[in-house]
XYZ file of C-alpha atoms in Angstrom:
476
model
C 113.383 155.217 46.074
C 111.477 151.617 46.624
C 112.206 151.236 42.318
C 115.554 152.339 42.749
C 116.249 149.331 45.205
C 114.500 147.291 43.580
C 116.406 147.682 40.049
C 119.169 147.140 42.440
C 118.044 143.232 43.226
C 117.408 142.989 39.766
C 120.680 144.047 38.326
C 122.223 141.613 41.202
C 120.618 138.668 40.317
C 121.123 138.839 36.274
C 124.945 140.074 37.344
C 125.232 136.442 39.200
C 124.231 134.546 36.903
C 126.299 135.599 33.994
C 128.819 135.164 36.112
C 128.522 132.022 37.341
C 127.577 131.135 33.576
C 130.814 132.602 32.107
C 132.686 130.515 34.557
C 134.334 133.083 36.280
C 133.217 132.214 39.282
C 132.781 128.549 38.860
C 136.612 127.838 38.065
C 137.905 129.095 41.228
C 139.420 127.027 43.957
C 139.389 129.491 46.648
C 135.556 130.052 47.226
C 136.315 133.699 48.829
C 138.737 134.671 46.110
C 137.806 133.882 42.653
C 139.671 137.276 41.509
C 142.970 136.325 43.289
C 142.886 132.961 40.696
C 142.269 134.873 37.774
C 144.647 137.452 38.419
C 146.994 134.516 39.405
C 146.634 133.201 36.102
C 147.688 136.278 34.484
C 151.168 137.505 36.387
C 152.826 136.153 38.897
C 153.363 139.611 39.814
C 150.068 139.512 41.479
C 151.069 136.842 43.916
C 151.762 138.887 46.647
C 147.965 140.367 46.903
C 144.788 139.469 47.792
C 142.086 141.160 46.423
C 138.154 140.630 46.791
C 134.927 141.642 47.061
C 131.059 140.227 48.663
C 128.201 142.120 47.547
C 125.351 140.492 49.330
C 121.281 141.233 49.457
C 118.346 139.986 51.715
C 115.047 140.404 51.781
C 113.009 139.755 55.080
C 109.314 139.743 55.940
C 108.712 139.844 60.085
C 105.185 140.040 61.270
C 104.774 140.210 65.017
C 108.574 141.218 65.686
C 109.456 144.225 67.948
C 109.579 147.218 65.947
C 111.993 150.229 67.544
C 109.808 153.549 66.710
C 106.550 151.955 66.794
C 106.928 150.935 70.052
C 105.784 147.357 69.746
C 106.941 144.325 71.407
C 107.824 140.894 70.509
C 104.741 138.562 69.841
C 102.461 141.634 70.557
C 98.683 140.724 69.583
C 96.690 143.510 70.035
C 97.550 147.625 68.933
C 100.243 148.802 66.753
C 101.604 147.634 63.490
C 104.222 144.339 64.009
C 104.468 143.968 60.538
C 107.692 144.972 58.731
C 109.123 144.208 55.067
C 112.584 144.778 53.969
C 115.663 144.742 51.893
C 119.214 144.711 53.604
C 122.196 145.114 51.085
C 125.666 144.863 51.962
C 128.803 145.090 50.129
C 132.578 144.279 51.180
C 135.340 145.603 49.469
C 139.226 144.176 50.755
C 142.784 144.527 49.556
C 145.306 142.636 50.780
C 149.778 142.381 50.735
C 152.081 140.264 51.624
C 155.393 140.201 52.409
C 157.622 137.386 53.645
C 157.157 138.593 57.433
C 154.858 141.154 57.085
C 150.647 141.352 55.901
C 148.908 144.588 55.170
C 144.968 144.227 54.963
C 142.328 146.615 54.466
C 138.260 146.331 54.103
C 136.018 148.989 53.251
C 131.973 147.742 54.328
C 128.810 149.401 53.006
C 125.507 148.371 55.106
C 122.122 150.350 53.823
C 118.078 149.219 54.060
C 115.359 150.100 52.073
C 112.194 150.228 53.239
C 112.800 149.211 56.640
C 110.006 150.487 59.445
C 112.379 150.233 62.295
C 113.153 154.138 63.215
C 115.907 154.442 63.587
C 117.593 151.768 61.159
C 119.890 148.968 63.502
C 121.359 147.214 60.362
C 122.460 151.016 58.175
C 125.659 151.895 58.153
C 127.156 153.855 54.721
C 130.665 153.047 53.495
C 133.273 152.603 56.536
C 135.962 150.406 58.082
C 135.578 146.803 58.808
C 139.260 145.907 58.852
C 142.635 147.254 58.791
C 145.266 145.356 60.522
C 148.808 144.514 60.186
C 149.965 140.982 60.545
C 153.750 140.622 61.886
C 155.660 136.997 61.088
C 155.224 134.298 58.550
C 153.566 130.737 60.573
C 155.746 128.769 58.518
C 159.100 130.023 59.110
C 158.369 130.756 63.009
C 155.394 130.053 64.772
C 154.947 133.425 66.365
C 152.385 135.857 65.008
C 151.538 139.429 66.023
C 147.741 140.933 64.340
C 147.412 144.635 65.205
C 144.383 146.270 64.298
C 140.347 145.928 63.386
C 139.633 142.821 62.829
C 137.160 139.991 63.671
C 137.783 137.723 66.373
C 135.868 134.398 66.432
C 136.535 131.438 68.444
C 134.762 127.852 69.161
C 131.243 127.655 67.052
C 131.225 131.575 68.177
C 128.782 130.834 71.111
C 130.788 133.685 73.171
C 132.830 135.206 70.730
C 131.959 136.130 67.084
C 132.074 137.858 64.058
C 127.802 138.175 63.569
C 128.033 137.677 59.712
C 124.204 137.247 59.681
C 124.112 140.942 60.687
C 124.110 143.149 57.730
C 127.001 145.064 59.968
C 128.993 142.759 61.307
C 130.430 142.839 64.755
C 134.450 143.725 64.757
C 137.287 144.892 67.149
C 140.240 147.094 67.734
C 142.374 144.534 68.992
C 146.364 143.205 69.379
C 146.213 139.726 69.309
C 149.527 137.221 69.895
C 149.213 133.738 68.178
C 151.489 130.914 69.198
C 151.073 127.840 66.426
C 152.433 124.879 66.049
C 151.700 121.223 64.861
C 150.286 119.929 68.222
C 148.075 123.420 68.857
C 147.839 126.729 68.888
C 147.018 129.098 71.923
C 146.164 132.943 71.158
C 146.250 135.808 73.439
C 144.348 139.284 72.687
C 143.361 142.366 74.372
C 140.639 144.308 72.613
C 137.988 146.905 72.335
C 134.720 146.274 70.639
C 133.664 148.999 67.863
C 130.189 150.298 68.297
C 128.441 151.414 65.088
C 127.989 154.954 64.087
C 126.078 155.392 60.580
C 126.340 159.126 60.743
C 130.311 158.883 61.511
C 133.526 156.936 61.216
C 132.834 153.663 64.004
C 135.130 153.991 67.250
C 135.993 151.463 69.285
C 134.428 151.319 72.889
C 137.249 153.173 74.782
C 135.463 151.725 78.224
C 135.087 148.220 77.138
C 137.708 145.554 77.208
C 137.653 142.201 76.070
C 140.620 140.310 76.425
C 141.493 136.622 76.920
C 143.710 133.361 76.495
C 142.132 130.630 73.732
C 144.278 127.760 73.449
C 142.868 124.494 70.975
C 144.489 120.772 69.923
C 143.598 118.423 68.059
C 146.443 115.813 69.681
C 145.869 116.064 73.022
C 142.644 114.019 73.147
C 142.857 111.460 70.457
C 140.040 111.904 67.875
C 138.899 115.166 69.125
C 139.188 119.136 69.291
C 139.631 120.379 72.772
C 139.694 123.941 73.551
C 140.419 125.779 76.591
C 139.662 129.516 77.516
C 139.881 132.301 79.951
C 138.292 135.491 78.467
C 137.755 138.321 80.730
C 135.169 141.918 80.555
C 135.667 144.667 82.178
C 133.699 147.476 81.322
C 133.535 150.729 83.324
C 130.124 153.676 83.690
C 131.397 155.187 81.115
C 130.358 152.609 78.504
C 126.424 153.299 77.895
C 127.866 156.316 76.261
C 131.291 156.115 75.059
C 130.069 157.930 71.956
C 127.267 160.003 73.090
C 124.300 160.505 75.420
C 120.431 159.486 74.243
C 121.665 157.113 71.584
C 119.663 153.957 70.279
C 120.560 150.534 72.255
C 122.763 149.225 68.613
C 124.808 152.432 69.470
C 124.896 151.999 73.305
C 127.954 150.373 75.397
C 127.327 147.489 77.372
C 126.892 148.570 81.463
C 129.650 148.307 83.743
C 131.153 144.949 84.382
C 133.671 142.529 85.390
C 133.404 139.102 84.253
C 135.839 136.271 83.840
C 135.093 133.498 82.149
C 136.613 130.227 81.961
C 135.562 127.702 79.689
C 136.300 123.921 78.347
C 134.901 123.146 74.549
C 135.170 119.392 72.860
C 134.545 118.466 69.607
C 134.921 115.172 67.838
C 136.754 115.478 64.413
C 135.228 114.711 61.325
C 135.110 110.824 60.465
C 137.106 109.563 63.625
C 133.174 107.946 64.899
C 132.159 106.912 61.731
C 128.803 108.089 60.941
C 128.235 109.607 64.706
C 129.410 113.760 65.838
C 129.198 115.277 68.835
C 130.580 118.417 70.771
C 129.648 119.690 74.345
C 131.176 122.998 75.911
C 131.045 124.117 79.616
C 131.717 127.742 80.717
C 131.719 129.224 84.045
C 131.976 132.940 84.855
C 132.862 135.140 88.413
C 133.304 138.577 88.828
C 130.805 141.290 89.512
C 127.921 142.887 87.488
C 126.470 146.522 87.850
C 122.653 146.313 88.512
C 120.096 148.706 86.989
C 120.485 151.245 90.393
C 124.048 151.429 90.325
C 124.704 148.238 92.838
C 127.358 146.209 92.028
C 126.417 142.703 92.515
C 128.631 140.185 93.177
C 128.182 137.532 89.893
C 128.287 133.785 89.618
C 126.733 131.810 86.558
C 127.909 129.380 83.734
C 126.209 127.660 80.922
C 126.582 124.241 78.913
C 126.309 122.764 75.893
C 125.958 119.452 74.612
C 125.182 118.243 71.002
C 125.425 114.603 69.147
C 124.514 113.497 65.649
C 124.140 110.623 63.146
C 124.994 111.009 59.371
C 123.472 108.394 56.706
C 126.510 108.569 54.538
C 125.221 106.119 52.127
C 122.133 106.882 51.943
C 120.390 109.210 49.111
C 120.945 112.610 50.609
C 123.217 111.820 53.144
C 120.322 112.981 55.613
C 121.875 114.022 59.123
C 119.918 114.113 62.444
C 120.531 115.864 65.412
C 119.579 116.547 69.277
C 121.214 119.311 70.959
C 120.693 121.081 74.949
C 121.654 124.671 76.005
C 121.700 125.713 79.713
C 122.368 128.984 80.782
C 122.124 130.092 84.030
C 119.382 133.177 85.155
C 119.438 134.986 88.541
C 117.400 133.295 91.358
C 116.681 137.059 93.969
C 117.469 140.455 92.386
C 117.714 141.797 95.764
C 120.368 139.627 96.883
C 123.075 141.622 96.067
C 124.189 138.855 93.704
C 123.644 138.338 90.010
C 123.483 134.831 88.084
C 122.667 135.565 84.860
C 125.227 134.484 82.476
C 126.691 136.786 80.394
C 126.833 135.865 76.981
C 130.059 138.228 75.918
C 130.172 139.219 72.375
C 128.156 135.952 70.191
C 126.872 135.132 67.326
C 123.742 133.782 68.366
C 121.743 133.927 64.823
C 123.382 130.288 64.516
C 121.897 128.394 67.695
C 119.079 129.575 69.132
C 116.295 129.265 66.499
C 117.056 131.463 63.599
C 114.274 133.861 64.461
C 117.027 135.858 67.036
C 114.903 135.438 69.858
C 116.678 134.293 72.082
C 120.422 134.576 73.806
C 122.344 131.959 75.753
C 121.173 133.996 79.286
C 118.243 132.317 81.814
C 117.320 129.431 79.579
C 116.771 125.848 79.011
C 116.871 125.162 74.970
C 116.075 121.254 73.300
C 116.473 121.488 69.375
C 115.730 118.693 67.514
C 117.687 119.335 63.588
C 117.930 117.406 60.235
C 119.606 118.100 57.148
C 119.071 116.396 53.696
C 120.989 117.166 50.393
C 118.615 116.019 47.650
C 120.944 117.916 44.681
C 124.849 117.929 45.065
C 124.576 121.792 45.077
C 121.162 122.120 47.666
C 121.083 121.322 51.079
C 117.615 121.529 53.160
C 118.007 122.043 56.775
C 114.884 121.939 59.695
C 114.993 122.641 63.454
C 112.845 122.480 66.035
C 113.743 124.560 69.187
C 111.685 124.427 72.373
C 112.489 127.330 75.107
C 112.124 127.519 79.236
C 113.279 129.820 81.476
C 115.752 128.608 83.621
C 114.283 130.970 86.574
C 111.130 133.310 86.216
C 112.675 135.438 88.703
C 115.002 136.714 85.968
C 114.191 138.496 82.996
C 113.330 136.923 79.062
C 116.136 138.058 77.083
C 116.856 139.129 73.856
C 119.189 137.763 71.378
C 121.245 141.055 71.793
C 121.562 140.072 75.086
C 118.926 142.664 76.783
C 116.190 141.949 79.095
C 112.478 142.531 77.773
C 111.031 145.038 80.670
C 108.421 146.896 78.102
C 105.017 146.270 77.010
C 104.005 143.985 79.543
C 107.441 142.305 79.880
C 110.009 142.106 82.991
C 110.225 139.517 85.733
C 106.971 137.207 86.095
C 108.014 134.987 89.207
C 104.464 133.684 88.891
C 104.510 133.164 84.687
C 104.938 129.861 83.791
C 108.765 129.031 82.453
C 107.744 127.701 79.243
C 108.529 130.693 76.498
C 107.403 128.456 73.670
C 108.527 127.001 70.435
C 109.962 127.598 66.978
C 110.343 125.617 64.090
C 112.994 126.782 61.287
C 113.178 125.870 57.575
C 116.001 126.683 54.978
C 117.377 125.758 51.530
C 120.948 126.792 50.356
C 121.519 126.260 46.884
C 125.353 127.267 45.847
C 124.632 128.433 42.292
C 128.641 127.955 41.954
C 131.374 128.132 44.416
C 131.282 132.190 44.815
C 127.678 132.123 45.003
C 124.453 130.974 46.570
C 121.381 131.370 47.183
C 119.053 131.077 50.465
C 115.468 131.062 51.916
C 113.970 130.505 54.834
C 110.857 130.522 57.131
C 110.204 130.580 60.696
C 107.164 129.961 62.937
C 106.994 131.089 66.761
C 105.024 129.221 68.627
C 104.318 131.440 72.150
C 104.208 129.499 75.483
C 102.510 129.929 78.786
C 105.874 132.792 79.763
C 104.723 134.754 77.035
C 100.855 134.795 77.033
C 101.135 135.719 81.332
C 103.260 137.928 80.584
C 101.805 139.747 77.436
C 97.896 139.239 78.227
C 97.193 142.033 80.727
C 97.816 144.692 78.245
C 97.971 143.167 74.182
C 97.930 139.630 74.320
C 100.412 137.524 72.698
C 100.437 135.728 69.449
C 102.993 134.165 67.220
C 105.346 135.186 64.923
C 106.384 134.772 61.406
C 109.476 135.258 59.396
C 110.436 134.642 55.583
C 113.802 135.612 54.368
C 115.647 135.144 50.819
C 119.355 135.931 50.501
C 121.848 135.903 47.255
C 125.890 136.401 48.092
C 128.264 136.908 45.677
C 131.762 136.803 46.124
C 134.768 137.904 43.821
């Protein structure tokens, strides 16, 4: 089996680069559809569709990561094996037609690990749907659209809502959503289900889970800058936990019951209109009511903010970018108050902001990153962050980047602990081998704080934590 996968990595990497060589890939000027080009360039009969594929592989080594089925923790020191090497492969397959008022899309997704020591495997999922959706209008003749179907939805920088591409699965959902665009801004409104993940059948949406909001953006409003504008709104009911079966694992579990609205305000400065400076700060606030591990419902109050500037060398060799960024989110004070302040962080894609080692969620923390960026080759860029974490409130929980409180091994509220969870630094290289394809590694180092060694030193002790990664996408 372990040769079998590995042939596999092989035969991807010497299929890439004859590729990119032959210039199949390289001539393209859509960099997710090099196919649709060439076929393009053969018919125009082919005009109408949009065909494509990603085939994508990663290897990652973790060493003192929670392992599900060994029953270790994160940062564990002492007993049981933390250690875990593996390969994640994923491949996308889509077809796509349109018509003048009318899209038909479909994508087939096949998620498998080898060698994986997490029992059982979070990131396998054999050959089902990702997308199918119809798309009712045509944006240029009317500015009234109508999306029915599975499909992603991602909004802002995805801090609250996103599509999780880092995951080897993906995060999508049954959803009707009703776009309004025109050349001053665009507003959508959607009412949706997320779809849990199922390896051993076809993935259903979460029949007691709703997500639905209003997400309006302009770039005219405020001169020089994005602003966005949401309401979003949760409600989930008992049944969720198990909407497709009792005694599953937590990546097939529905969230508890809930219901949270949300409303936030997002700004962003557009690209150039500072000069060399960026910056972008968002603010969300969130009422409603929160189900409590016995079954009280607890009346809930939190928000959360962002706020991020940067300076670009634009002349310089490199063009070498620095950054400082702070994230706030708020964690609950008395959990026998009857109320609950931990911010809910909805459906993210946290891989992309809290330290790339997925420690961490927007819930119950303060986060400083300090980040740089240098591209010493036209095609490589080098990126390095430094993230330092404190609780907001030790009378809350440390949670996960899934969003889930740590309550095992020595984990759960430490009033006493001391708020600082610790540090992580964060080191990758892209290289885009051509414009369908690329490269990437990475390293990260965990540095554990006082939170961490309270918490974790009457039964293992804690220690830090390691993580190498190397990825190669290809796209068609």
């Amino acid at each position: 089996m372990q040769f079998n996968y590995t042939m596999k990595v092989i035969c991807f990497i010497v299929l890439s680069v004859f590729l990119a060589q032959s210039g199949l890939l390289a001539q393209t000027k859509n960099t997710n559809a090099p196919l649709n080009q060439w076929l393009g360039e053969q018919s125009t009969a082919y005009d109408p569709w949009d065909l494509g594929a990603q085939f994508r592989v990663r290897m990652e080594h973790k060493e003192n990561f929670a392992t599900p089925g060994r029953g270790t923790v994160d940062f564990q020191g002492r007993g049981g094996n933390s250690d875990n090497t593996y390969f994640l492969f994923r491949e996308k397959f889509h077809a796509g037609y349109k018509m003048d008022w009318l899209t038909v899309y479909g994508e087939a997704r096949d998620s498998r690990t080898a060698s994986d020591e997490r029992k059982p495997h979070p990131e396998t999922d054999p050959l089902d749907l990702h997308q199918g959706y119809l798309l009712l209008g045509n944006a240029k003749e009317f500015p009234l659209t109508l999306k029915v179907g599975r499909q992603e939805l991602s909004y802002g920088d995805e801090r609250l809502i996103g599509a999780f591409d880092w995951s080897n699965i993906g995060r999508v959902f049954d959803a009707a959503k009703l776009r309004y665009d025109n050349s001053d801004f665009w507003i959508d409104a959607f009412v949706s289900r997320v779809v849990l993940t199922n390896p051993d059948e076809f993935n259903e949406a979460n029949d007691y889970d709703f997500f639905s909001g209003i997400y309006a953006s302009s770039r005219t409003i405020v001169p020089k800058n994005e602003v966005q504008t949401y309401f979003l709104a949760r409600n989930v009911s008992p049944d969720s936990p198990t909407a497709i079966g009792a005694g599953l694992p937590a990546f097939m579990t529905g969230a508890s019951a809930r219901d949270i609205y949300t409303l936030g305000l997002r700004v962003k400065s557009l690209p150039g209109e500072f000069g060399s400076w960026d910056y972008d700060a968002e603010l969300a606030g969130q009422l409603g009511d929160f189900k409590s591990g016995t079954g009280q419902r607890l009346d809930h109050e939190a928000f959360a903010a962002h706020v991020a500037g940067g300076y670009t060398w634009t002349n310089a060799f490199g063009k070498p970018r620095t950054g400082l960024e702070y994230n706030y989110a708020s964690g609950d004070s008395d959990s026998t108050d009857g109320k609950h302040g931990t911010f809910d962080n909805l459906l993210p894609t946290n891989h992309k902001f809290y330290g790339n080692m997925d420690f961490v969620s927007w819930q119950n923390i303060h986060n400083v990153r300090v980040t740089g960026s240098l591209k010493p080759l036209k095609n490589l860029t080098l990126t390095a962050d430094y993230h330092a974490f404190w609780l907001a409130n030790t009378s809350d929980s440390f949670y996960q980047a899934s969003g889930a409180p740590r309550s095992t091994g020595g984990y759960g509220i430490k009033a006493n602990a001391g708020s600082y969870v610790g540090s992580e630094v964060d080191l990758i290289a892209t290289y885009n081998v051509c414009k369908a394809a690329n490269v990437q590694a990475g390293y990260g180092h965990f540095f554990v704080g006082d939170y961490v060694k309270n918490s974790l030193s009457p039964t293992s002790g804690a220690t830090d934590a390691d993580w190498v990664y190397l990825q190669m996408t290809l796209n068609f």
